[in-house]
Short mmCIF file of C-alpha atoms in Angstrom, two decimals:
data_model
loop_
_atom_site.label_atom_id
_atom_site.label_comp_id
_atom_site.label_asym_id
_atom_site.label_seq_id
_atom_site.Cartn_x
_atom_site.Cartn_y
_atom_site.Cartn_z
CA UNK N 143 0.00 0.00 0.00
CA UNK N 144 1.74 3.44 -1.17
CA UNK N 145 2.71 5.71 1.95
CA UNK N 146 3.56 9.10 1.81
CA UNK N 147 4.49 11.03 4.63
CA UNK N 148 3.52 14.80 4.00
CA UNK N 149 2.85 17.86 6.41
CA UNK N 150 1.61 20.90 3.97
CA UNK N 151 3.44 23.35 3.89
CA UNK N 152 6.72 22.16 5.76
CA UNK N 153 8.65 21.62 2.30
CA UNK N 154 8.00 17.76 2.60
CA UNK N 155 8.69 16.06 -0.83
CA UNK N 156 6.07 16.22 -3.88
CA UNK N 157 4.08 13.26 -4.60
CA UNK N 158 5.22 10.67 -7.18
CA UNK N 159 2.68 11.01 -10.12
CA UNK N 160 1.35 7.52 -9.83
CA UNK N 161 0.18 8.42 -6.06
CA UNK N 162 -1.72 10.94 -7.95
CA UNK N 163 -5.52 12.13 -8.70
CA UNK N 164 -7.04 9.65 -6.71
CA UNK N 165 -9.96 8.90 -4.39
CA UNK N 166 -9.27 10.61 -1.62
CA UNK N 167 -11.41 9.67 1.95
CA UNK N 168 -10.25 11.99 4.17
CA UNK N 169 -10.55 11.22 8.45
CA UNK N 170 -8.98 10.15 11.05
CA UNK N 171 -10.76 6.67 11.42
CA UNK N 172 -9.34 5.50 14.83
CA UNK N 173 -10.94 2.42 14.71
CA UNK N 174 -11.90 1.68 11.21
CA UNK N 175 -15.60 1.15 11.75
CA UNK N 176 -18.59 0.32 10.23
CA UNK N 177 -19.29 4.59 10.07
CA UNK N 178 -15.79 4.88 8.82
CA UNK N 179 -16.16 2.15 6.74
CA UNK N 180 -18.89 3.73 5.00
CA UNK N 181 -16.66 6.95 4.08
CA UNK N 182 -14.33 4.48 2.97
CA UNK N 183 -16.44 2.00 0.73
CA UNK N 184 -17.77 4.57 -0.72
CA UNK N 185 -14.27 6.27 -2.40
CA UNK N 186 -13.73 2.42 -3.32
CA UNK N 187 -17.11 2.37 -5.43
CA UNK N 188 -16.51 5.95 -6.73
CA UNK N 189 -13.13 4.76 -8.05
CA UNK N 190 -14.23 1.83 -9.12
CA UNK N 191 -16.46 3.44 -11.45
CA UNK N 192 -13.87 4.74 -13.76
CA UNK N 193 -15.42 8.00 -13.47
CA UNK N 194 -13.06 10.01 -10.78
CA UNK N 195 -9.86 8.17 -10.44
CA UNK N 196 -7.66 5.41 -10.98
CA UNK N 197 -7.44 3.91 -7.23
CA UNK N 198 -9.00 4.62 -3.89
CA UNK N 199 -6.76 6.03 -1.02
CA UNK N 200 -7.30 7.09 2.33
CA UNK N 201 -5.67 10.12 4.04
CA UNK N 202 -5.16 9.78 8.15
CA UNK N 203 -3.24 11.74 10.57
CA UNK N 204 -0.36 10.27 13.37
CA UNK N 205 -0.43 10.73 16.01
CA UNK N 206 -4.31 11.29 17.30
CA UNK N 207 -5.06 14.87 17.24
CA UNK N 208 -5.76 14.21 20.89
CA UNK N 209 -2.43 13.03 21.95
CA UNK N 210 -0.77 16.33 21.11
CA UNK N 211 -3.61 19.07 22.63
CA UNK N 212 -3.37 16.69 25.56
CA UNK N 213 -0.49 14.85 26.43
CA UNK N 214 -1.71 14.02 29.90
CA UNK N 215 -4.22 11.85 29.10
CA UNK N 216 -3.51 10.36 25.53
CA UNK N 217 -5.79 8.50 23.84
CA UNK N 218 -6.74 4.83 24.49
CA UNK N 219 -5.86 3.76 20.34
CA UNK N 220 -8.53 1.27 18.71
CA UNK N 221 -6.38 0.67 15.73
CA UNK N 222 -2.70 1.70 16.05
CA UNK N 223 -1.43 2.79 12.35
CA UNK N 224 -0.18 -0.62 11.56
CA UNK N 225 -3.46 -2.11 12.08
CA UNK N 226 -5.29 1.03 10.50
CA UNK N 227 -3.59 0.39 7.38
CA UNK N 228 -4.28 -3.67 7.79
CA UNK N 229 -7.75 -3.04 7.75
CA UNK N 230 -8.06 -0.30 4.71
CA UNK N 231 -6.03 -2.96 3.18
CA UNK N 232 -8.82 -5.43 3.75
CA UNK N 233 -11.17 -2.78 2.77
CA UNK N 234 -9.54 -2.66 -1.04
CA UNK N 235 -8.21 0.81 -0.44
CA UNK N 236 -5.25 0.92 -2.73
CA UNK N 237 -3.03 3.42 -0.63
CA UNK N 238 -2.79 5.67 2.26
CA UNK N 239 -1.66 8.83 2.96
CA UNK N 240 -0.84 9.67 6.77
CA UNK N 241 -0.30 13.45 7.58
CA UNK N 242 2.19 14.19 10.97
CA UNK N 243 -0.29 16.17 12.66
CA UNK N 244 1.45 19.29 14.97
CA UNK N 245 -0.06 21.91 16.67
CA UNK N 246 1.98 24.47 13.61
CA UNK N 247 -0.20 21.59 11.13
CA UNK N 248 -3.03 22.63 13.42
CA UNK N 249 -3.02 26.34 12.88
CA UNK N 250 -2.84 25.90 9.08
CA UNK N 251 -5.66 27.79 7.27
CA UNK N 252 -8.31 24.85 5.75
CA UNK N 253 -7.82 27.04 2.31
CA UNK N 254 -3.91 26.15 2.61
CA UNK N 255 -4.52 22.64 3.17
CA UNK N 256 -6.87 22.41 -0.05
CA UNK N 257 -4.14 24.08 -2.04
CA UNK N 258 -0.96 23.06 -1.12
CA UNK N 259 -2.47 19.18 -0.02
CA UNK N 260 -4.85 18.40 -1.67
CA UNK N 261 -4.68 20.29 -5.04
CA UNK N 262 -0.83 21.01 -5.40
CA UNK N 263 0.47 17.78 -3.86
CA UNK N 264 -2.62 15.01 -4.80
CA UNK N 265 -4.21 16.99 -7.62
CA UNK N 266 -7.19 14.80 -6.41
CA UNK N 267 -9.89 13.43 -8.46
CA UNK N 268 -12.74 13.65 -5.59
CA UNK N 269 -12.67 13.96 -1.83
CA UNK N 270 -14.99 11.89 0.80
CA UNK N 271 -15.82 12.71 4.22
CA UNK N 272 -18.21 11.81 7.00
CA UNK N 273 -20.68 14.53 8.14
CA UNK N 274 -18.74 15.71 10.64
CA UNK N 275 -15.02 16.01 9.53
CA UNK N 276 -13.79 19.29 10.45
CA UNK N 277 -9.97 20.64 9.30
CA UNK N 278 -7.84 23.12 9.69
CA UNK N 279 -6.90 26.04 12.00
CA UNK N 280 -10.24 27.01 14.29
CA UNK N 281 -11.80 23.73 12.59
CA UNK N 282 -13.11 26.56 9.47
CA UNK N 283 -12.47 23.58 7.30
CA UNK N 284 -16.35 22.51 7.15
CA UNK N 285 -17.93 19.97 4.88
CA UNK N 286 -19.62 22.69 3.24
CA UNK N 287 -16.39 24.80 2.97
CA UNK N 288 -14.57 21.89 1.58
CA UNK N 289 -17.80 21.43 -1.42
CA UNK N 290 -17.17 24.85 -2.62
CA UNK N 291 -13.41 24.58 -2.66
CA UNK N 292 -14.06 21.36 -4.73
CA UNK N 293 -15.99 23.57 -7.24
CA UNK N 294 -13.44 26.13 -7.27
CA UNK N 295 -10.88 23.59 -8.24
CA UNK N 296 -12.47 21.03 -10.07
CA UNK N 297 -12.73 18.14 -7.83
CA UNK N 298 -15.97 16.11 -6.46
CA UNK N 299 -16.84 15.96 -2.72
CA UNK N 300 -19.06 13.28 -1.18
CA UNK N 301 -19.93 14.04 2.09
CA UNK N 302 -21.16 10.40 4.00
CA UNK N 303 -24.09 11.04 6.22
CA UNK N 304 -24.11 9.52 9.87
CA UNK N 305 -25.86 6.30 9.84
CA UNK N 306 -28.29 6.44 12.89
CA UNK N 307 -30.90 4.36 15.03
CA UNK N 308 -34.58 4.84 15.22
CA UNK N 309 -34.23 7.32 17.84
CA UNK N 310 -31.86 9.25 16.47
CA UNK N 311 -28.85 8.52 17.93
CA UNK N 312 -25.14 7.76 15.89
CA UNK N 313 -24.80 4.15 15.63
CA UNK N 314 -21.22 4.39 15.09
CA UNK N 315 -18.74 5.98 16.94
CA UNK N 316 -15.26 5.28 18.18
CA UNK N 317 -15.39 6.83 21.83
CA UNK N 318 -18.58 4.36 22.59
CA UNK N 319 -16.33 1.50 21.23
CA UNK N 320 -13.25 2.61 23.86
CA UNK N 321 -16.18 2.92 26.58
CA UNK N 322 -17.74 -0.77 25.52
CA UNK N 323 -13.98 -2.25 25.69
CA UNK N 324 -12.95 -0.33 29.17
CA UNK N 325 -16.51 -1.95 30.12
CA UNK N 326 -15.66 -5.68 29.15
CA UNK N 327 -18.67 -5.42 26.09
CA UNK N 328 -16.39 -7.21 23.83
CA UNK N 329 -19.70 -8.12 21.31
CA UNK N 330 -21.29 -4.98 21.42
CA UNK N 331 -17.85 -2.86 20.18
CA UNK N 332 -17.43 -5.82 17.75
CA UNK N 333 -20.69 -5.14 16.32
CA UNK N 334 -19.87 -1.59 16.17
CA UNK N 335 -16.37 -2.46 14.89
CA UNK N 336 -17.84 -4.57 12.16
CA UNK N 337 -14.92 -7.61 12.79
CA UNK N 338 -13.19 -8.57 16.40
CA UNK N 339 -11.45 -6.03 18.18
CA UNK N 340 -7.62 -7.61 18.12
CA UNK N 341 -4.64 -6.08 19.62
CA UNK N 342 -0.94 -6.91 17.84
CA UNK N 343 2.25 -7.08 19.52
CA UNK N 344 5.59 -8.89 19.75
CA UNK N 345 5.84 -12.01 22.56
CA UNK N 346 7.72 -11.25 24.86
CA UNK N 347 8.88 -13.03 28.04
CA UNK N 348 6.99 -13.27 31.49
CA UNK N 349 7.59 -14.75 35.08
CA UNK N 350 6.58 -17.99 33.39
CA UNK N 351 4.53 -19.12 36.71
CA UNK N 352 1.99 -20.54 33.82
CA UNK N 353 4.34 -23.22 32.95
CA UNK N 354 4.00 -23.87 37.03
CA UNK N 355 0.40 -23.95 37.09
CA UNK N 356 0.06 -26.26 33.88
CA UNK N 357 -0.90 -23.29 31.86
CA UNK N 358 1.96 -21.93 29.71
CA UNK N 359 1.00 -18.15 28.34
CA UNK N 360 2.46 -15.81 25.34
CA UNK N 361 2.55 -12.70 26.97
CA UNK N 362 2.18 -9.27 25.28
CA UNK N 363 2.46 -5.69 26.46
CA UNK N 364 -0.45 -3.52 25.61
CA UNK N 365 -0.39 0.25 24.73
CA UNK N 366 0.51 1.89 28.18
CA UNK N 367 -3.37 4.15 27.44
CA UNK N 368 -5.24 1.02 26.82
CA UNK N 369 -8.43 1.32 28.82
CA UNK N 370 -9.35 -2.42 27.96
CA UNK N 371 -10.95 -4.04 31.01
CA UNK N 372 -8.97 -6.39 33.19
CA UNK N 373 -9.99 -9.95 33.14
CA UNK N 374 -10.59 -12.83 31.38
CA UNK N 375 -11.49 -13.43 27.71
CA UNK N 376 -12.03 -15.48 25.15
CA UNK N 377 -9.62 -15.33 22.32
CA UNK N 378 -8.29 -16.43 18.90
CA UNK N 379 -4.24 -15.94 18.43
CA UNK N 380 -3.63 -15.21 14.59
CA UNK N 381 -0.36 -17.05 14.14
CA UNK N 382 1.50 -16.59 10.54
CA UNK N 383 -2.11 -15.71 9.68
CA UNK N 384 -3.74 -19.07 11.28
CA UNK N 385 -6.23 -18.45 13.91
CA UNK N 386 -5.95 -20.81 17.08
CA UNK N 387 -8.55 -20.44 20.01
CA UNK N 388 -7.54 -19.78 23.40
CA UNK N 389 -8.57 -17.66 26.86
CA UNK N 390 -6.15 -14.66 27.72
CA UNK N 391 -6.11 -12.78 31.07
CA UNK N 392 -5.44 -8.77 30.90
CA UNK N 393 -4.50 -7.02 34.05
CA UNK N 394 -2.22 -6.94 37.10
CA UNK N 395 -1.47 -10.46 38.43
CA UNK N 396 -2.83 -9.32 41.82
CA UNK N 397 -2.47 -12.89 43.24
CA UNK N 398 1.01 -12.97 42.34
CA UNK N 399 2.68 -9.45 41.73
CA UNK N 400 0.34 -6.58 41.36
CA UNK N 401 2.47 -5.30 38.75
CA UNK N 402 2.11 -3.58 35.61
CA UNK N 403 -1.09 -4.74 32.87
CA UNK N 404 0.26 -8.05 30.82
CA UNK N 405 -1.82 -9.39 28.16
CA UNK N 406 -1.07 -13.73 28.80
CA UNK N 407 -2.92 -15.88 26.32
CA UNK N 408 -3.02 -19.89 26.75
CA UNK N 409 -2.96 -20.94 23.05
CA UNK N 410 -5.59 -24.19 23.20
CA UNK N 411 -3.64 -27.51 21.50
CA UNK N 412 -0.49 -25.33 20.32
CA UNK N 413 3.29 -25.72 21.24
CA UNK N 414 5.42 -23.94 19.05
CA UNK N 415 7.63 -21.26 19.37
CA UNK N 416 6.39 -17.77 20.03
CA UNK N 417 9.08 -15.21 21.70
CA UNK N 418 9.98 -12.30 19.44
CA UNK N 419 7.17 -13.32 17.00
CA UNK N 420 4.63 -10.58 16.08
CA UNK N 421 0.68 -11.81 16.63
CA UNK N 422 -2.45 -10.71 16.78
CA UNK N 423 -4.76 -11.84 19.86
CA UNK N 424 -8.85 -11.42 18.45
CA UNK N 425 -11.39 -10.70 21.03
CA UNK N 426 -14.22 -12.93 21.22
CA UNK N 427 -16.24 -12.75 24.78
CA UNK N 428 -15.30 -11.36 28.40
CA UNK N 429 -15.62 -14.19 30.74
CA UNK N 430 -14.90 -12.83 34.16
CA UNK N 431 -13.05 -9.98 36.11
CA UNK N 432 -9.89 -9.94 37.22
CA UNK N 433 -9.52 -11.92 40.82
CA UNK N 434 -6.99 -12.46 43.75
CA UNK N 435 -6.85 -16.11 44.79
CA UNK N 436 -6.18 -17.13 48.10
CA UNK N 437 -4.15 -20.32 47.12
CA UNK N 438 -2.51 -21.58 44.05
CA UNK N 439 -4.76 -24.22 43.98
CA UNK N 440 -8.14 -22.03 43.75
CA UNK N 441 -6.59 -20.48 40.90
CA UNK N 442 -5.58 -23.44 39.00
CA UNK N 443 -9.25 -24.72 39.15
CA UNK N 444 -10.46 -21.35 38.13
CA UNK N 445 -7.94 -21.54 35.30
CA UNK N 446 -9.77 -25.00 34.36
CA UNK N 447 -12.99 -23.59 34.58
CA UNK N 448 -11.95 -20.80 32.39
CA UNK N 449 -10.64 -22.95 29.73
CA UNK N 450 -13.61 -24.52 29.33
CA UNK N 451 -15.68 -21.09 29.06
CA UNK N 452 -13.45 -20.18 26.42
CA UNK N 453 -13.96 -23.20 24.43
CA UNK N 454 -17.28 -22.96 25.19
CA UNK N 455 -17.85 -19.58 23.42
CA UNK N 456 -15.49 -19.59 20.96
CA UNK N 457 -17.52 -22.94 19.72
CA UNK N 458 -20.69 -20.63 19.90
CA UNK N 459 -19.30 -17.90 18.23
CA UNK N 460 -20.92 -16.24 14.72
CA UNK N 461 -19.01 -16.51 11.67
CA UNK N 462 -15.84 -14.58 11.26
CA UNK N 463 -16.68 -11.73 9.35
CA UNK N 464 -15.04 -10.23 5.49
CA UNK N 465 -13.12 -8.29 7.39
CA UNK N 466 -11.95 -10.70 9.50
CA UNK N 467 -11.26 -13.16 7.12
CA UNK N 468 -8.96 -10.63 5.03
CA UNK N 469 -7.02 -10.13 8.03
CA UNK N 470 -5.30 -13.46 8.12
#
């Protein structure tokens, strides 16, 4: 997927011409769903049509917005870039452009970031946004401000209206998924997600105390801002793009250690190799909170009972979705 790193108006280096008069759906899309994926389908079907452009792209910004206006509390990341540009991938978007957003980017006037991105850099073919993508300094840059630019310089605009419930109310929307995940909902942010919530990450090594207890784990660190609720869950570990069921515990240890959040996943049936590779672990159902045991003992048949759980759901589980499926 082409990458192009390019601030405005910071001298960064011109696009090649291939990268060039495209689709162009604009957004952050922290998360990458279903109301994202609407913005983003529908660049895919305009380009598709062989009326606006030769390939669909989308263009994103690193880090989140909110991470720079507030360092103190950063944001809790649904889809880290790697996995953002995994899933457009699996979306058929054919490239990506990610913007290093500043506070100086910030304070750029929306009428600079038309002409020196969009039209001087992209020369795009036609733009697509949700209905409420703001840009530029003092957020001027308004879907309806962006339309008339698009007149002015001869490219389309689609503007993607929010999809919403009988009462009113967004379906979609990536701070309800964070909330859902920080409240153990696993199947309701799914749904919102439109495929399982997965986290990636390198194995690294533990205490190994599972080994003790008959349960050997592949332990991950998380982003330090996840907000994902401690406990228990069922999983799926996508392994050189096989997926292999197991349970994972998130959280503190706090019958062992207390110490910093671990991600430990017991792989069901598996025994190769897994320190220094890079996996993903795929959410399926939250079992339980996290618990202290008074004996090693209690927590080994907890453990057991677990196990079973997890097999238990992941049996029941619906179908992997597209999106899913392209992921391996």
């Amino acid at each position: 997927m082409p990458d192009l790193l390019a601030a405005g108006h910071n001298g960064s280096p011109s696009v090649p011409v291939h990268l060039k008069h495209a689709v162009v759906a604009i957004g952050n899309f922290d998360g990458v769903h279903r109301g994202h994926q609407a913005v983003l389908q529908t660049a895919c079907n305009l380009a598709a049509s062989g009326d606006e452009g030769a390939f669909a792209a989308a263009m994103t910004f690193e880090p989140h917005p909110r991470t720079i206006f507030n360092p103190q509390a950063p944001v809790f990341r649904l889809t880290p870039l790697p996995v953002k540009e995994r899933l457009m991938q699996a979306l058929g978007l054919g490239g990506l452009f990610v913007v290093p957003f500043s506070k100086d980017f910030s304070a750029m006037p929306a009428s600079a970031f038309v002409d020196d991105i969009l039209v001087d850099r992209l020369d795009v073919a036609h733009v697509v946004i949700g209905y409420d993508f703001h840009f530029g300094k003092g957020r001027e840059g308004t879907p309806e401000f962006l339309m008339a630019s698009g007149k002015a310089h001869g490219f389309g605009v689609t503007v993607v209206p929010a999809q919403r419930d009988a009462t009113g109310a967004v379906v979609y929307s990536s701070s309800e998924t964070r909330r859902l995940l920080a409240d153990g909902e696993i199947a309701k942010a799914n749904t919102i997600l439109g495929y399982r919530y997965s986290v990636t990450g390198e194995i690294i090594h533990g205490e190994k105390r599972g080994r003790d207890l008959g349960y050997p784990t592949a332990n991950m660190a998380l982003q330090p801002q996840s907000e994902l609720r401690h406990g228990i869950y069922a999983v799926r570990m996508r392994i050189d793009g096989a997926l292999h069921d197991g349970v994972a515990s998130f959280g503190r240890r706090p019958t062992f250690d207390n110490g910093a959040p671990l991600l430990e996943t017991f792989v069901f049936d598996y025994s190769g190799d897994l320190y220094g590779k890079t996996v993903d672990v795929v959410f399926e159902k939250f079992l339980r909170g996290e618990e202290k045991f008074d004996s090693i003992e209690a927590l080994i048949a907890q453990m057991d009972r677990d196990s079973a759980n997890a097999r238990k759901a992941l049996a029941e589980s619906a179908p992997l979705t597209a999106i899913d499926e392209a992921l391996r």
